[in-house]
Coordinates of C-alpha atoms and ligand atoms in Angstrom, one line a residue:
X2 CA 6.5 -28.9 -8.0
X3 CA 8.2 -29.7 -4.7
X4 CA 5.9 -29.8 -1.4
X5 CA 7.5 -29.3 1.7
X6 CA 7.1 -31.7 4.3
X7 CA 7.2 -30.0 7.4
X8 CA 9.6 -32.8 8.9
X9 CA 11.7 -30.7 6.5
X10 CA 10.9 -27.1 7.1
X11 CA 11.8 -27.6 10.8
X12 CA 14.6 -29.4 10.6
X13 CA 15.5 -26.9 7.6
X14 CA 14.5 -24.3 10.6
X15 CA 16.9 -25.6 13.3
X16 CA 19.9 -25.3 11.2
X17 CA 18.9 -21.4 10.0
X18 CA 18.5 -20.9 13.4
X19 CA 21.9 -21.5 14.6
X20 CA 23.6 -20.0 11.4
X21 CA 21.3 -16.7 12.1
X22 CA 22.5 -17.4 16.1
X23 CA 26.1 -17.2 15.7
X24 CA 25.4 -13.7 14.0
X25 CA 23.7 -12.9 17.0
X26 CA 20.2 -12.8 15.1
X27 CA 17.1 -14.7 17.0
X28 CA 15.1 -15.9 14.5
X29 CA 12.4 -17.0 16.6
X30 CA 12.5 -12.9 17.7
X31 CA 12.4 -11.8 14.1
X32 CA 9.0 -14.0 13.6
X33 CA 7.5 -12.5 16.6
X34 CA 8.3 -9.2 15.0
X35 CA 6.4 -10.4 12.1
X36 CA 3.6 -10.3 14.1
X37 CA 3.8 -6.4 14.8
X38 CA 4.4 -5.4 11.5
X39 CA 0.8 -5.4 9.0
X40 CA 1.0 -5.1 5.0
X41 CA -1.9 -2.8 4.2
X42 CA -3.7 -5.1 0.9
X43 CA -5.3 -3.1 -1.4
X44 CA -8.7 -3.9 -2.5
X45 CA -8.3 -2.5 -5.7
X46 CA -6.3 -5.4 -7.4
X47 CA -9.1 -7.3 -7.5
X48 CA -11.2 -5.2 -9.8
X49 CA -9.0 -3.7 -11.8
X50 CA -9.3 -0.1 -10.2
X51 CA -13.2 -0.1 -10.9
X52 CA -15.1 0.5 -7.6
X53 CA -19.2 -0.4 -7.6
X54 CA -20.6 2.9 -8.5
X55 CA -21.3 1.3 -12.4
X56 CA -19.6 3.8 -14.0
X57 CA -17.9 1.7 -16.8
X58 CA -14.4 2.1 -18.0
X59 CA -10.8 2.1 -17.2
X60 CA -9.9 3.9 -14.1
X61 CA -9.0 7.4 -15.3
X62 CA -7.1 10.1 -13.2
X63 CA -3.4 9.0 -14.6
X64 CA -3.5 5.4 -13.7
X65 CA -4.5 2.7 -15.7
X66 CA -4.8 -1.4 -15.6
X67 CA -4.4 -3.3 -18.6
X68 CA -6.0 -6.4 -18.9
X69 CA -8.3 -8.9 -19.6
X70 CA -7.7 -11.9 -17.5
X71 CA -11.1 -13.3 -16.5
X72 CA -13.2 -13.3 -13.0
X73 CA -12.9 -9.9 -12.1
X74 CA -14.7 -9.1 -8.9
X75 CA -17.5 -7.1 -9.6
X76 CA -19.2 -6.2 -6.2
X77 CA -18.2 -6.2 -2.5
X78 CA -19.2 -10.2 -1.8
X79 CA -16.6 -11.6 -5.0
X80 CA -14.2 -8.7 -3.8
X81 CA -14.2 -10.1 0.1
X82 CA -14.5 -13.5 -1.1
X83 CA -11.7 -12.9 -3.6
X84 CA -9.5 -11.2 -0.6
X85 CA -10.2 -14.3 1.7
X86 CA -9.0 -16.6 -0.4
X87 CA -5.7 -14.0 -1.2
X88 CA -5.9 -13.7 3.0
X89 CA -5.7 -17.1 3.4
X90 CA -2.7 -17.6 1.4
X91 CA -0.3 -14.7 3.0
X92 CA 0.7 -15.4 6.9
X93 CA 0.3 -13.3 9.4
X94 CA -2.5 -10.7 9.8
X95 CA -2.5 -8.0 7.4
X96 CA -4.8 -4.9 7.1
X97 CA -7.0 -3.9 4.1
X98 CA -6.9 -1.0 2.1
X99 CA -10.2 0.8 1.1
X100 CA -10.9 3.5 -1.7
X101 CA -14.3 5.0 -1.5
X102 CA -15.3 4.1 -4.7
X103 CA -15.5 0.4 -2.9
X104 CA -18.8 2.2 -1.0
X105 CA -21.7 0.1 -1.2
X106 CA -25.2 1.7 -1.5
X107 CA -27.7 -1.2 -2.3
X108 CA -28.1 0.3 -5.9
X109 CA -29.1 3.6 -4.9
X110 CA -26.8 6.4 -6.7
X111 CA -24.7 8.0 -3.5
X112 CA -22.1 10.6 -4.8
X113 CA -19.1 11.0 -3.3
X114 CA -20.5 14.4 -1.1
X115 CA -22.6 12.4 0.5
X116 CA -21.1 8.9 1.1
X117 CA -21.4 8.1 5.2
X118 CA -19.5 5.2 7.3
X119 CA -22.8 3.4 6.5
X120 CA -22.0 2.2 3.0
X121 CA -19.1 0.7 4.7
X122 CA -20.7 -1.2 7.1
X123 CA -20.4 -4.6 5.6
X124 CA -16.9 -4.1 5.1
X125 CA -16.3 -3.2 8.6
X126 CA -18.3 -6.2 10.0
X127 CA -16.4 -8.9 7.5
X128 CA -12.6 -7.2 9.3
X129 CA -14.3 -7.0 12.7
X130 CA -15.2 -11.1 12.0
X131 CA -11.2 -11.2 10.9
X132 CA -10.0 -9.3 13.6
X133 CA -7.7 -7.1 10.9
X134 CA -7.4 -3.1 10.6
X135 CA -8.7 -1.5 7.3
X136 CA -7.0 1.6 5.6
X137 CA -9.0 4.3 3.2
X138 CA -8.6 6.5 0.5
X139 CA -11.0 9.3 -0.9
X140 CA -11.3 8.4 -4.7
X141 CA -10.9 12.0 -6.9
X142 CA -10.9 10.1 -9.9
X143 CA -13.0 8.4 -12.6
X144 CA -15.7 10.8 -11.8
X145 CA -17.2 13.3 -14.3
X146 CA -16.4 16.3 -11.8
X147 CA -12.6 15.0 -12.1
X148 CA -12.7 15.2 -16.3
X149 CA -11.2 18.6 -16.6
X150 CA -7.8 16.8 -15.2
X151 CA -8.3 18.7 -11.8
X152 CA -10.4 18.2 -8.4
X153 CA -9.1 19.5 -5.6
X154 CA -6.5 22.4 -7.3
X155 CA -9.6 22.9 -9.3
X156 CA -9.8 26.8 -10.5
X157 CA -13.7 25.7 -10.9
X158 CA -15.3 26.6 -7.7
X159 CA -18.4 24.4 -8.4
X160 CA -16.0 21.2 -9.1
X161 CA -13.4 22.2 -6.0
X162 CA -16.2 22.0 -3.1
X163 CA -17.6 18.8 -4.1
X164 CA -13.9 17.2 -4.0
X165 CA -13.5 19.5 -0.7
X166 CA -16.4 17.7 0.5
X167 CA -15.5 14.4 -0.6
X168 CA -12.3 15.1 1.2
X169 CA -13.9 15.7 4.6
X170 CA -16.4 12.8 4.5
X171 CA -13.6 10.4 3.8
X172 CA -11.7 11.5 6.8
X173 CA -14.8 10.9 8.9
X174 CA -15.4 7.6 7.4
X175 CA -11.8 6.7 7.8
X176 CA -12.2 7.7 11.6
X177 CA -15.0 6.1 12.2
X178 CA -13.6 2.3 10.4
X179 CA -10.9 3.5 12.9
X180 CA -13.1 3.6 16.1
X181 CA -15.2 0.8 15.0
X182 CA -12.1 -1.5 14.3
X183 CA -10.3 0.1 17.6
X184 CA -7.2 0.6 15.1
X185 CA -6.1 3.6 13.9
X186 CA -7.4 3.9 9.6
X187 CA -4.4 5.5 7.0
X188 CA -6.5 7.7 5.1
X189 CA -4.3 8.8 2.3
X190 CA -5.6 11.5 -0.3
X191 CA -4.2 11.1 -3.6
X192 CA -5.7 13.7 -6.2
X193 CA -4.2 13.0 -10.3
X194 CA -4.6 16.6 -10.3
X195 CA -2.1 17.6 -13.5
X196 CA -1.7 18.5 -17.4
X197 CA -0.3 16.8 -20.4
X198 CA 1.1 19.7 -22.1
X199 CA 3.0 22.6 -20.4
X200 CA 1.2 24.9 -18.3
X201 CA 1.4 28.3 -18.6
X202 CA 0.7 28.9 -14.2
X203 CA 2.0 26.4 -12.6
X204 CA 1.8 27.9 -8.9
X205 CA -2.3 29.1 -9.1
X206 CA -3.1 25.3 -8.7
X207 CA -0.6 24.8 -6.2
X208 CA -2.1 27.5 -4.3
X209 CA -5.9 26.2 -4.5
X210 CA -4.9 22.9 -3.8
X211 CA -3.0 24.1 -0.3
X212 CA -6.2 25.8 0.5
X213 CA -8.5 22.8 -0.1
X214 CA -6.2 20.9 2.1
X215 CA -6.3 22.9 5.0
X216 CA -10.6 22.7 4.6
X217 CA -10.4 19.0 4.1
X218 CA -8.1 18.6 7.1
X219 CA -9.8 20.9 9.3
X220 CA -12.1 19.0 11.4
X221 CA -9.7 17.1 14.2
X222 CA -10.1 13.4 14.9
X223 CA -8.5 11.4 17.5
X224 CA -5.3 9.8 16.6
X225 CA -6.5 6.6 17.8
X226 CA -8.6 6.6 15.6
X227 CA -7.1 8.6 12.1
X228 CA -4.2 8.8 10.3
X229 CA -4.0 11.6 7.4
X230 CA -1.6 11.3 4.8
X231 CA -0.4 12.9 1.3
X232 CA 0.9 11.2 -1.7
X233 CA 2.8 12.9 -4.5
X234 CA 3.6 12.0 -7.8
X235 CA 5.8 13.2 -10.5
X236 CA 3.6 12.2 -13.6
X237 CA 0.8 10.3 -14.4
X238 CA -0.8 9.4 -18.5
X239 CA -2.2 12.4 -19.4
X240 CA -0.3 14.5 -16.6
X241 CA 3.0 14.3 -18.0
X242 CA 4.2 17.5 -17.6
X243 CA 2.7 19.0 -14.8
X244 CA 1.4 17.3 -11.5
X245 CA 0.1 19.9 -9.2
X246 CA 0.4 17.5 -6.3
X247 CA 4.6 17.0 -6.5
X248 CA 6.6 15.5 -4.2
X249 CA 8.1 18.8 -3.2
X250 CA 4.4 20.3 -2.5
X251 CA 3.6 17.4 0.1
X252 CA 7.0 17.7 1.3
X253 CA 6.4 21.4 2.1
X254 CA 3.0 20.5 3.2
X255 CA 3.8 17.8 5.5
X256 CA 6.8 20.2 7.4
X257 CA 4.1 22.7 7.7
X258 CA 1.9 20.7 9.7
X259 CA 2.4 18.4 12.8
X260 CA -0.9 15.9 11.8
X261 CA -0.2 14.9 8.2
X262 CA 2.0 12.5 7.2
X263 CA 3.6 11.8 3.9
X264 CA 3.2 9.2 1.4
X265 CA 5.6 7.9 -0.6
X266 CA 4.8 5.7 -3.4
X267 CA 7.5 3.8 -5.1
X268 CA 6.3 4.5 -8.6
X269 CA 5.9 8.0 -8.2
X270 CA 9.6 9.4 -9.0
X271 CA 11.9 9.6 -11.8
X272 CA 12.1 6.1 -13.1
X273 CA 15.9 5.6 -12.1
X274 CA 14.6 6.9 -8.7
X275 CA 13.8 5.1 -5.7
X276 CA 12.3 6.1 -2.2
X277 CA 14.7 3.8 0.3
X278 CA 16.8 6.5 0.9
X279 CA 14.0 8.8 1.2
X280 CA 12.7 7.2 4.1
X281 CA 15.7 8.2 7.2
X282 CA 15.0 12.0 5.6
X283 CA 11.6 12.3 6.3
X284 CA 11.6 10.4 9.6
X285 CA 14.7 13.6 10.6
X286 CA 11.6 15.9 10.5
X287 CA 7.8 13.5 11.1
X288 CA 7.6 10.8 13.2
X289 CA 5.3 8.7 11.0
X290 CA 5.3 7.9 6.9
X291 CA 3.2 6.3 4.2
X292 CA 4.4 3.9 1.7
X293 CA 3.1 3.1 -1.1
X294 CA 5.3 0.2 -2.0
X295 CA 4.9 -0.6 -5.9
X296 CA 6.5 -1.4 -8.9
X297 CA 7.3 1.2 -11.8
X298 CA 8.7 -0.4 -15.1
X299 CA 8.6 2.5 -17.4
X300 CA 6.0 4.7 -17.8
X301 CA 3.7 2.4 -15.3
X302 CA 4.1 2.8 -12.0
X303 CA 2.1 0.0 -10.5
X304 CA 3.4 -3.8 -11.8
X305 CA 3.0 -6.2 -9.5
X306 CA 5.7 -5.8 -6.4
X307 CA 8.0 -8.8 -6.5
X308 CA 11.2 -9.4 -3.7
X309 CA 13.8 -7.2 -6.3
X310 CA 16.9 -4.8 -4.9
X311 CA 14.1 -1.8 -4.9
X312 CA 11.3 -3.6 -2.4
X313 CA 14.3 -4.7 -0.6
X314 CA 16.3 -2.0 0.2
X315 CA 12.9 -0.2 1.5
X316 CA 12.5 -2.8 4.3
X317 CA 16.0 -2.3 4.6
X318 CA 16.2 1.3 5.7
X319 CA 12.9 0.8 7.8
X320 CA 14.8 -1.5 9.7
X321 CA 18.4 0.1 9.6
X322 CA 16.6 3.3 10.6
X323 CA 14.5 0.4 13.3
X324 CA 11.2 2.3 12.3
X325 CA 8.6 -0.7 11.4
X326 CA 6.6 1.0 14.0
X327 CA 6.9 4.5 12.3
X328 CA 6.1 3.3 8.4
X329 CA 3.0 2.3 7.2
X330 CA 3.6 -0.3 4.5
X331 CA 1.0 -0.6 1.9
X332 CA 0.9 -1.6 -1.1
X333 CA -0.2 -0.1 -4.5
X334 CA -0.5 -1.9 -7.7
X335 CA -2.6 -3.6 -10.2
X336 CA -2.1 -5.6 -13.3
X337 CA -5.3 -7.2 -15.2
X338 CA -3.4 -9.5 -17.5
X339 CA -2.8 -12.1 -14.6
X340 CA -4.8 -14.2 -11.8
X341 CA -5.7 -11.0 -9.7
X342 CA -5.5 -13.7 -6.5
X343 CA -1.8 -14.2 -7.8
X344 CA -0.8 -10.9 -8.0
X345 CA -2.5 -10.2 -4.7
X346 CA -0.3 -13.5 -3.4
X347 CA 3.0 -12.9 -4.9
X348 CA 3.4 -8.7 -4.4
X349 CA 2.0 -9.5 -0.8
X350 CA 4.4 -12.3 0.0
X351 CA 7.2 -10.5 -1.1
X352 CA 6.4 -7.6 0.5
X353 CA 6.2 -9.9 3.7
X354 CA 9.9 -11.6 2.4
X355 CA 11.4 -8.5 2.1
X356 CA 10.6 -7.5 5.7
X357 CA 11.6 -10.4 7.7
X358 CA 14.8 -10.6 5.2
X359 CA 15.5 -7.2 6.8
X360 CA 14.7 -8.0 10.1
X361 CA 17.0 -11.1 9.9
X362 CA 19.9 -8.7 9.1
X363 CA 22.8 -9.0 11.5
X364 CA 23.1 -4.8 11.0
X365 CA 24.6 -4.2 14.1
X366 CA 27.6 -6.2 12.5
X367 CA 27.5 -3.7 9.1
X368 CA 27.1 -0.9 11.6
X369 CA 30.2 -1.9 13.7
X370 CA 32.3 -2.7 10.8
X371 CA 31.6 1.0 9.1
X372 CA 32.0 3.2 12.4
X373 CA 35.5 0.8 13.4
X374 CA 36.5 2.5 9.7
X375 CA 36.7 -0.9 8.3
X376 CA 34.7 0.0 5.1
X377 CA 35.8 -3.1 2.6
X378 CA 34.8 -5.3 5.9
X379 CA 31.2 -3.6 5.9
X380 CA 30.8 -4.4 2.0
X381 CA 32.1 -7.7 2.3
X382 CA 29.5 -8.6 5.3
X383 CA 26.5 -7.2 3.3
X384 CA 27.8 -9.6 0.2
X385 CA 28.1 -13.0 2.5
X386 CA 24.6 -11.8 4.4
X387 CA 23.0 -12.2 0.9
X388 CA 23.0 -15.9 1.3
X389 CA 22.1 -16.7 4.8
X390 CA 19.3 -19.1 5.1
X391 CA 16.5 -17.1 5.1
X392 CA 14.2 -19.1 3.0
X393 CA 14.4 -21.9 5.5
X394 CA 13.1 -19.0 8.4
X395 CA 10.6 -17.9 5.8
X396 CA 9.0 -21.4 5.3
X397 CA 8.8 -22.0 8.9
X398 CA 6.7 -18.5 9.3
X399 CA 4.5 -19.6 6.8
X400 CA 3.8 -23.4 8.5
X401 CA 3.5 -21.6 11.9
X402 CA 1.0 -19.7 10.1
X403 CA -0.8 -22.2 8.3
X404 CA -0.4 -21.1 5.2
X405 CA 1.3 -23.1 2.1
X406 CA 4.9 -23.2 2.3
X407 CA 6.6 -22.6 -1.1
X408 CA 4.8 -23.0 -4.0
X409 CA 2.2 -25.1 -2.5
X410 CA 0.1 -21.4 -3.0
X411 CA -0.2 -21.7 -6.7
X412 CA -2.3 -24.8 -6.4
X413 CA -4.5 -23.3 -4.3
X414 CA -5.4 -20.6 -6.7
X415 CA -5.5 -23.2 -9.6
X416 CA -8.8 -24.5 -7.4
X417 CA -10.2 -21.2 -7.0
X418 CA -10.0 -20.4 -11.0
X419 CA -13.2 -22.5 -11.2
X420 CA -15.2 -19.3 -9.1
X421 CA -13.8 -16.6 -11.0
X422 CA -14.5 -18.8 -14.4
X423 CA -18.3 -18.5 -13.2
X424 CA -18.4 -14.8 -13.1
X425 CA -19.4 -14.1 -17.1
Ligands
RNT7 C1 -1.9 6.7 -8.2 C2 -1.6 6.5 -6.8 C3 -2.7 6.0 -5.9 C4 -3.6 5.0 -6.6 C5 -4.6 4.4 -5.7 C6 -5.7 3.7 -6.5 O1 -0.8 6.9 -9.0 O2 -0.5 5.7 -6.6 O3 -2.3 5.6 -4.7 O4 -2.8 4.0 -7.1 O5 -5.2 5.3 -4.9
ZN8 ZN1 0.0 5.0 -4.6

């Protein structure tokens, strides 16, 4: 494979620079941007949706990853050291993305009423030492209470109050990574609330689930500290026909209330579907927004997120709409059948690719060519803009970085095969 030298990637730089210059772009500007704008990282790729509470199995609640590719991280030390070593291969800083099924209890069985900020202790202390922002997420799945396919629409009262509860101590959790990282923690709820086969009531759920919402949210927390977001979904395996929690519920829910922001999730829709042009709708009427940016190929909504027309025309509207400081970008997949440090790698670096590709956009060009009416001018820019040098910009973010430039990566994680080989 070809190493760059980096006599190479700057002089491979200067020349970007000036092609990127004459279209009044500053790349050294766009790399500073960089800076500004973190990639939440999902744990959850690294263990195959599992969690530590030893309850064996796949993941349940609609989602599944399938799998069998060796070294999956089975507590919170292989998980960190397995995000380090993913950490160390992505530039710039990035944020981490926590599920409460990631809580660690020293063995002692903690449900998910009574989980505190304390089981998260050791992952705040290993971002503190990194000097990165964590995200959370309440975990209503792969949990006995969440086997009759609902937790927090649940009809059950019993079953509806633990979730309800879950719900609220996740928020203060969140808050509190928040406060004790002095940066403000996404807490996104996600329930796979739904049915396989038509329902007979559809709105009954959709009634019980606006309810426990508006306990779970109750209690206010500073905004410096929490960020509460929704995310819908149009169908999950085993929720095909029915998912309580639509993209038209959290829409309405979201309108209805100034403190919630909506998630979007790019797997989440009709499979033709895609959330770009989603994005300058919802910011008409909330300030902030959620992504989930993923990967659906066909019924799966969560393949490995790789530099394609979809990932890019997201960062595209963020920055046409010149919101990277509206949109929280995480990302939300996982796929068992490869490296997990790869996958981790290559969705995160092209999440990172499609961003400054965006940012190097000359758009003020597109944007003067369609309001001067010259439409076949705007079309023909966005065609040429295809191939400006951005690789050469990219390379030089990643040596300014210090992290491998091109595929130097791969080698990287080639060496690191021998610790997951240990874990039998
Ligand atoms: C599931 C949702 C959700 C999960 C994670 C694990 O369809 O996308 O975000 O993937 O919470
Ligand atoms: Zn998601």
């Amino acid at each position: 494979m070809f190493s760059y030298s980096s006599d190479k990637v700057e002089k491979a730089y200067a020349a970007a620079k000036e092609v990127y210059a004459a279209y009044g772009v500053d790349t050294d500007k766009v790399m500073e941007e960089m800076k500004k704008i973190p990639v939440s990282i999902h744990c959850w790729q690294g263990d195959d949706v599992v969690g530590f509470e030893n309850v064996s199995g796949t993941s349940g609640g609609g989602i599944m990853a399938t799998g069998n590719y060796p070294g999956r991280a089975r507590n919170g030390d292989e998980l960190r050291q397995d995000m380090d070593k993913a950490l160390s291969l992505i530039p710039g800083k990035s944020r981490v993305n926590l599920h409460a099924m990631y809580a660690e209890t020293d063995g002692k069985k903690v449900d998910r009423d009574e989980l505190t900020v304390e089981h998260f202790q050791r992952w705040i202390d290993w971002a503190k030492d990194k000097g990165i922002g964590i995200d959370f997420n309440p975990t209503f799945f792969a949990h006995p209470l969440a086997d009759s396919g609902y937790t927090l629409s649940s009809p059950d009262e019993k079953g509806r109050k633990f979730w309800v509860e879950h719900g609220k101590r996740s928020r203060e959790i969140a808050a509190a990574i928040g406060k004790a990282l002095n940066s403000p923690c996404v807490n996104n709820i996600w329930i796979p609330d739904g049915s396989k086969d038509l329902p007979a009531d559809r709105i009954t759920k959709r009634r019980i689930l606006k309810e426990s919402l508006d306990e779970v949210l109750e209690q206010k927390f500073s905004r410096d500290y929490l960020v509460d977001a929704v995310e819908s979904k149009l169908f999950g395996i085993g929720s095909e026909s029915y998912v309580v929690g639509s993209h038209e519920f959290y829409m309405g829910y979201v309108i209805s209330r100034d403190d919630v922001i909506l998630c979007l999730d790019a797997g989440h829709f009709h499979p033709t579907e895609t959330i770009a042009d989603k994005i300058s709708s919802i910011l008409t009427y909330k300030d902030e927004l959620l992504l989930h940016v993923s990967r659906g190929v066909r019924w799966d909504s969560d393949h490995v997120v790789i530099f394609n027309d979809d990932t890019l025309s997201i960062a595209q509207e963020i920055k046409r709409c010149n919101a990277y400081d509206k949109v929280h970008f995480a990302l939300d997949f996982f796929d068992a059948s490869i490296n997990r440090i790869t996958a981790w790698v290559t969705g995160t670096r092209a999440a990172l690719k499609a961003i400054m590709y965006s940012l190097l956009e000359p758009t003020h060009l597109l944007v003067e060519a369609e309001e001067s009416g010259n439409l076949g001018n705007r079309l023909a820019l966005m065609e040429e803009f295809k191939s400006l040098p951005f690789g050469a910009v990219w390379n030089k973010y990643c040596a300014d970085n210090n992290v491998p430039v091109g595929t130097d990566w791969i080698n990287e994680v080639k060496k690191y095969e021998e610790v997951l080989s240990s874990r039998k």
